Tab-separated table of C-alpha atoms and ligand atoms in Angstrom:
chain	number	residue	atom	x	y	z
A	26	MET	CA	29.846	-135.705	-23.379
A	27	SER	CA	27.049	-134.230	-21.922
A	28	ILE	CA	25.052	-137.059	-19.575
A	29	ALA	CA	21.469	-137.327	-19.263
A	30	ILE	CA	19.060	-138.763	-16.829
A	31	ALA	CA	15.872	-139.670	-17.930
A	32	ILE	CA	12.952	-139.514	-15.244
A	33	ASP	CA	9.345	-140.826	-16.667
A	34	GLY	CA	6.160	-141.675	-15.117
A	35	PRO	CA	2.515	-140.453	-14.471
A	36	ALA	CA	1.138	-137.025	-13.177
A	37	GLY	CA	1.609	-136.437	-9.736
A	38	ALA	CA	4.273	-139.353	-8.797
A	39	GLY	CA	6.995	-136.529	-7.855
A	40	LYS	CA	8.982	-136.311	-10.613
A	41	SER	CA	9.148	-132.755	-10.853
A	42	THR	CA	9.963	-131.874	-7.317
A	43	ILE	CA	12.512	-134.872	-7.148
A	44	ALA	CA	14.126	-134.364	-10.162
A	45	ARG	CA	14.593	-130.614	-9.170
A	46	LEU	CA	15.993	-131.200	-6.262
A	47	ALA	CA	18.451	-134.403	-7.344
A	48	ALA	CA	19.492	-131.809	-9.982
A	49	LYS	CA	20.436	-129.527	-7.452
A	50	GLU	CA	22.311	-131.881	-5.379
A	51	LEU	CA	24.265	-133.068	-8.567
A	52	GLY	CA	24.701	-129.779	-10.260
A	53	TYR	CA	22.997	-130.617	-13.239
A	54	ILE	CA	20.187	-128.791	-15.523
A	55	TYR	CA	16.801	-129.750	-14.276
A	56	VAL	CA	14.294	-129.878	-17.531
A	57	ASP	CA	10.530	-130.199	-17.030
A	58	THR	CA	9.381	-131.103	-20.391
A	59	GLY	CA	5.884	-131.370	-19.439
A	60	ALA	CA	5.885	-127.541	-19.129
A	61	LEU	CA	6.604	-127.306	-22.960
A	62	TYR	CA	3.276	-129.395	-23.647
A	63	ARG	CA	1.324	-127.093	-21.312
A	64	THR	CA	2.716	-124.185	-22.852
A	65	ILE	CA	1.258	-125.651	-26.346
A	66	GLY	CA	-1.840	-126.225	-24.456
A	67	LEU	CA	-2.104	-122.657	-23.176
A	68	ALA	CA	-1.667	-121.318	-26.677
A	69	ALA	CA	-4.053	-123.410	-28.077
A	70	PHE	CA	-6.472	-122.452	-25.097
A	71	ARG	CA	-6.027	-118.894	-25.796
A	72	ARG	CA	-7.070	-119.094	-29.440
A	73	GLY	CA	-10.135	-120.614	-28.341
A	74	LEU	CA	-9.620	-124.076	-29.167
A	75	THR	CA	-10.229	-127.678	-27.777
A	76	ALA	CA	-8.779	-131.012	-28.075
A	77	GLU	CA	-11.067	-131.850	-30.954
A	78	ASN	CA	-9.476	-128.955	-33.044
A	79	LYS	CA	-6.693	-130.954	-33.806
A	80	GLU	CA	-5.999	-129.034	-37.550
A	81	GLN	CA	-6.223	-125.702	-35.985
A	82	ILE	CA	-3.756	-126.614	-33.587
A	83	ILE	CA	-1.145	-128.200	-36.183
A	84	ALA	CA	-1.720	-125.181	-38.095
A	85	MET	CA	-1.239	-123.009	-35.054
A	86	LEU	CA	2.192	-124.511	-34.406
A	87	PRO	CA	4.681	-122.534	-36.960
A	88	GLU	CA	2.926	-119.273	-35.303
A	89	ILE	CA	4.208	-119.691	-31.985
A	90	LYS	CA	7.591	-119.655	-30.563
A	91	VAL	CA	8.164	-121.878	-27.091
A	92	THR	CA	11.530	-121.164	-25.673
A	93	LEU	CA	12.969	-122.772	-22.554
A	94	ALA	CA	14.987	-120.523	-20.459
A	95	PHE	CA	16.549	-120.456	-17.001
A	96	ASN	CA	16.312	-117.850	-14.198
A	97	ASP	CA	19.106	-116.465	-11.961
A	98	CYS	CA	18.428	-119.570	-9.550
A	99	GLN	CA	19.077	-121.965	-12.764
A	100	GLU	CA	15.135	-122.425	-12.189
A	101	GLN	CA	13.548	-123.242	-15.819
A	102	ILE	CA	11.064	-120.938	-17.447
A	103	VAL	CA	8.944	-121.260	-20.297
A	104	LEU	CA	8.050	-118.300	-22.454
A	105	LEU	CA	5.332	-118.294	-25.188
A	106	ASP	CA	6.160	-115.738	-27.585
A	107	GLY	CA	8.494	-113.975	-25.306
A	108	GLU	CA	5.698	-113.870	-22.310
A	109	ASP	CA	6.945	-115.995	-19.318
A	110	VAL	CA	3.889	-118.147	-18.770
A	111	SER	CA	5.475	-120.420	-16.180
A	112	GLY	CA	2.779	-119.894	-13.589
A	113	LEU	CA	-0.258	-119.533	-16.161
A	114	ILE	CA	0.520	-123.232	-17.517
A	115	ARG	CA	-0.431	-124.887	-14.029
A	116	THR	CA	-4.076	-124.798	-13.775
A	117	PRO	CA	-6.273	-128.067	-14.294
A	118	GLU	CA	-7.682	-126.548	-17.164
A	119	ILE	CA	-4.350	-126.409	-19.218
A	120	SER	CA	-3.265	-129.928	-17.608
A	121	MET	CA	-6.152	-131.153	-19.867
A	122	MET	CA	-5.350	-129.320	-22.750
A	123	ALA	CA	-1.482	-130.434	-22.544
A	124	SER	CA	-2.576	-134.028	-22.310
A	125	ALA	CA	-4.771	-133.218	-25.339
A	126	VAL	CA	-2.601	-131.758	-27.238
A	127	SER	CA	0.260	-134.198	-26.342
A	128	ALA	CA	-1.463	-137.046	-28.045
A	129	ILE	CA	-0.722	-135.209	-31.716
A	130	PRO	CA	2.129	-136.139	-33.362
A	131	GLU	CA	3.069	-132.873	-35.329
A	132	VAL	CA	3.125	-131.324	-31.351
A	133	ARG	CA	5.225	-134.397	-30.207
A	134	ALA	CA	7.549	-133.778	-33.470
A	135	TYR	CA	7.734	-129.811	-32.756
A	136	LEU	CA	9.063	-129.884	-29.311
A	137	LEU	CA	11.399	-133.262	-29.964
A	138	ASP	CA	14.700	-131.067	-31.248
A	139	LEU	CA	14.125	-128.021	-28.419
A	140	GLN	CA	14.229	-131.166	-26.053
A	141	ARG	CA	17.562	-132.967	-27.362
A	142	ASP	CA	19.364	-129.697	-27.891
A	143	MET	CA	19.069	-129.379	-24.058
A	144	ALA	CA	20.598	-132.444	-23.329
A	145	HIS	CA	23.207	-132.348	-25.790
A	146	THR	CA	24.464	-128.962	-24.476
A	147	ASN	CA	24.146	-129.813	-20.462
A	148	ASN	CA	24.175	-132.387	-18.086
A	149	VAL	CA	20.398	-133.008	-17.617
A	150	ILE	CA	17.743	-134.542	-15.462
A	151	MET	CA	15.074	-134.538	-17.637
A	152	ASP	CA	11.435	-135.577	-16.646
A	153	GLY	CA	8.047	-136.349	-18.997
A	154	ARG	CA	6.537	-139.371	-20.226
A	155	ASP	CA	8.565	-140.691	-23.215
A	156	ILE	CA	12.169	-139.416	-22.260
A	157	GLY	CA	13.709	-142.689	-21.774
A	158	THR	CA	11.954	-144.342	-24.852
A	159	VAL	CA	11.690	-141.430	-27.486
A	160	VAL	CA	13.609	-138.211	-26.410
A	161	LEU	CA	17.052	-139.630	-25.046
A	162	PRO	CA	16.734	-143.469	-25.485
A	163	ASP	CA	20.709	-143.404	-24.622
A	164	ALA	CA	20.268	-141.691	-21.696
A	165	LYS	CA	22.923	-143.093	-19.340
A	166	ILE	CA	20.413	-143.695	-16.201
A	167	LYS	CA	16.564	-143.841	-16.764
A	168	ILE	CA	13.612	-144.048	-13.969
A	169	PHE	CA	10.284	-144.731	-14.227
A	170	LEU	CA	8.688	-143.000	-11.131
A	171	SER	CA	5.265	-143.670	-9.769
A	172	ALA	CA	2.931	-143.989	-6.944
A	173	SER	CA	-1.080	-144.926	-6.593
A	174	PRO	CA	-3.737	-142.288	-8.494
A	175	GLU	CA	-5.128	-141.613	-4.963
A	176	CYS	CA	-1.578	-140.852	-3.929
A	177	ARG	CA	-0.610	-138.592	-6.368
A	178	ALA	CA	-3.981	-136.572	-6.581
A	179	ARG	CA	-3.803	-136.077	-3.148
A	180	ARG	CA	-0.190	-134.337	-3.596
A	181	ARG	CA	-1.387	-132.486	-6.512
A	182	TYR	CA	-4.263	-131.003	-4.664
A	183	ASP	CA	-1.983	-130.198	-1.572
A	184	GLU	CA	0.275	-128.246	-4.133
A	185	LEU	CA	-3.014	-126.377	-5.651
A	186	ILE	CA	-4.356	-125.457	-2.153
A	187	GLU	CA	-0.893	-124.064	-1.074
A	188	LYS	CA	-0.988	-121.516	-4.309
A	189	GLY	CA	-4.297	-120.580	-3.195
A	190	MET	CA	-6.474	-122.262	-5.784
A	191	ASP	CA	-9.888	-123.224	-5.425
A	192	VAL	CA	-10.054	-126.839	-6.164
A	193	LYS	CA	-11.543	-130.157	-4.994
A	194	TYR	CA	-9.660	-133.425	-4.236
A	195	GLU	CA	-12.254	-135.344	-6.354
A	196	ASP	CA	-12.089	-133.448	-9.375
A	197	ILE	CA	-8.289	-133.680	-9.017
A	198	LEU	CA	-8.265	-137.717	-8.861
A	199	THR	CA	-10.836	-137.807	-11.700
A	200	ASP	CA	-8.249	-135.758	-14.029
A	201	VAL	CA	-5.442	-137.973	-12.726
A	202	ILE	CA	-6.847	-141.161	-13.870
A	203	ALA	CA	-8.581	-139.575	-17.062
A	204	ARG	CA	-5.067	-138.255	-17.637
A	205	ASP	CA	-3.438	-141.107	-16.997
A	206	TYR	CA	-5.476	-143.147	-19.405
A	207	ALA	CA	-4.793	-140.632	-22.186
A	208	ASP	CA	-1.321	-140.837	-21.599
A	209	SER	CA	-0.806	-144.504	-21.603
A	210	HIS	CA	-3.165	-145.313	-24.530
A	211	ARG	CA	-2.089	-142.840	-27.318
A	212	ASP	CA	-0.928	-144.265	-30.368
A	213	ILE	CA	2.508	-142.095	-30.345
A	214	ALA	CA	4.623	-142.144	-27.588
A	215	PRO	CA	2.612	-143.750	-24.816
A	216	LEU	CA	3.581	-143.510	-21.285
A	217	LYS	CA	5.034	-146.795	-20.064
A	218	PRO	CA	8.621	-147.476	-18.777
A	219	ALA	CA	11.779	-148.134	-21.188
A	220	ASP	CA	12.956	-151.628	-20.883
A	221	ASP	CA	16.184	-150.675	-19.470
A	222	ALA	CA	14.411	-148.084	-16.772
A	223	ILE	CA	14.678	-148.741	-12.882
A	224	ASN	CA	10.808	-148.385	-11.337
A	225	VAL	CA	10.382	-146.875	-8.347
A	226	ASP	CA	7.204	-146.277	-6.474
A	227	THR	CA	7.124	-143.476	-4.150
A	228	SER	CA	3.723	-144.077	-2.493
A	229	GLY	CA	3.382	-143.311	0.718
A	230	GLU	CA	6.933	-142.160	1.092
A	231	ASP	CA	7.844	-138.395	2.182
A	232	LEU	CA	9.742	-136.317	-0.329
A	233	GLU	CA	13.103	-136.721	1.794
A	234	THR	CA	12.947	-140.525	1.545
A	235	SER	CA	12.241	-140.440	-2.198
A	236	VAL	CA	15.080	-137.651	-3.241
A	237	ASN	CA	17.565	-139.811	-1.634
A	238	LYS	CA	16.441	-143.191	-2.813
A	239	LEU	CA	16.729	-141.377	-6.211
A	240	LEU	CA	19.999	-139.884	-5.498
A	241	GLY	CA	21.187	-143.230	-3.933
A	242	ILE	CA	20.368	-144.952	-7.477
A	243	MET	CA	22.208	-141.989	-9.746
A	244	ARG	CA	25.165	-142.159	-7.734
A	245	GLU	CA	25.553	-145.642	-8.287
A	246	ARG	CA	25.482	-145.406	-12.082
A	247	LEU	CA	27.002	-142.261	-12.731
B	21	C5P	O1	4.433	-133.634	-16.780
B	21	C5P	P1	3.035	-132.581	-16.657
B	21	C5P	O2	1.874	-133.339	-15.844
B	21	C5P	O3	3.446	-131.229	-16.554
B	21	C5P	O4	2.255	-132.814	-18.380
B	21	C5P	C1	1.719	-132.155	-18.722
B	21	C5P	C2	1.097	-133.396	-20.263
B	21	C5P	O5	1.849	-133.268	-20.806
B	21	C5P	C3	0.787	-134.921	-19.573
B	21	C5P	O6	-0.517	-135.366	-19.043
B	21	C5P	C4	1.364	-135.243	-20.471
B	21	C5P	O7	0.101	-136.056	-21.610
B	21	C5P	C5	2.338	-134.529	-21.787
B	21	C5P	N1	3.390	-134.970	-21.689
B	21	C5P	C6	3.939	-135.734	-22.785
B	21	C5P	N2	5.111	-135.872	-22.571
B	21	C5P	C7	6.050	-135.395	-22.028
B	21	C5P	C8	5.591	-134.536	-21.028
B	21	C5P	C9	4.360	-134.629	-20.886
B	21	C5P	O8	3.149	-136.082	-23.641
B	21	C5P	N3	7.233	-135.808	-21.899
């Protein structure tokens, strides 16, 4: 039986960085489910669709193929119709598109088996918004990771600047607040802690402290 650890929380709480490092430490596979929604967002964007084109986005689903794969370093890559789009999905535009497509029930249903299959065949740390509540309700450990909007925006800003992107902190903060609102107020799989989740706040903590805190929680319960 494979073991699953679910980490949910809002954008920029440090989920992916912390989960990636913790997975390496435990020898688990790290699955970033946001990348799947981003890939669908990218596919819609490339077709010139916007958040308003719900029907066209649904009609697009059978025409595209989204695949999760792992490179030689066991890092996740995501393929859209065979093309590695892992880098292309990390722009603020695609973040907003991902949030828009993720509110469509058909999109969530489309990605459900892909996520569950990963967890059935591997020990995983899976991060997202609804992993503990919907995707893997029987996960052995559920963590809800958060931090203040300002702190999360600052982290995302630093990340994008480091990648050489031309972005403004204020725009990122506005995006973070808008995405939080959209993610936690949608009808389907809204962002909220599972009843049995452990809540962890990483505001003001450096990465090492957060990773160690999470590893401590995990090791205690595994
Ligand atoms: O985690 P990340 O910021 O990459 O996710 C992009 C968007 O995908 C989120 O804003 C959220 O709307 C959506 N998402 C989701 N469910 C997940 C993972 C991501 O709805 N499990």
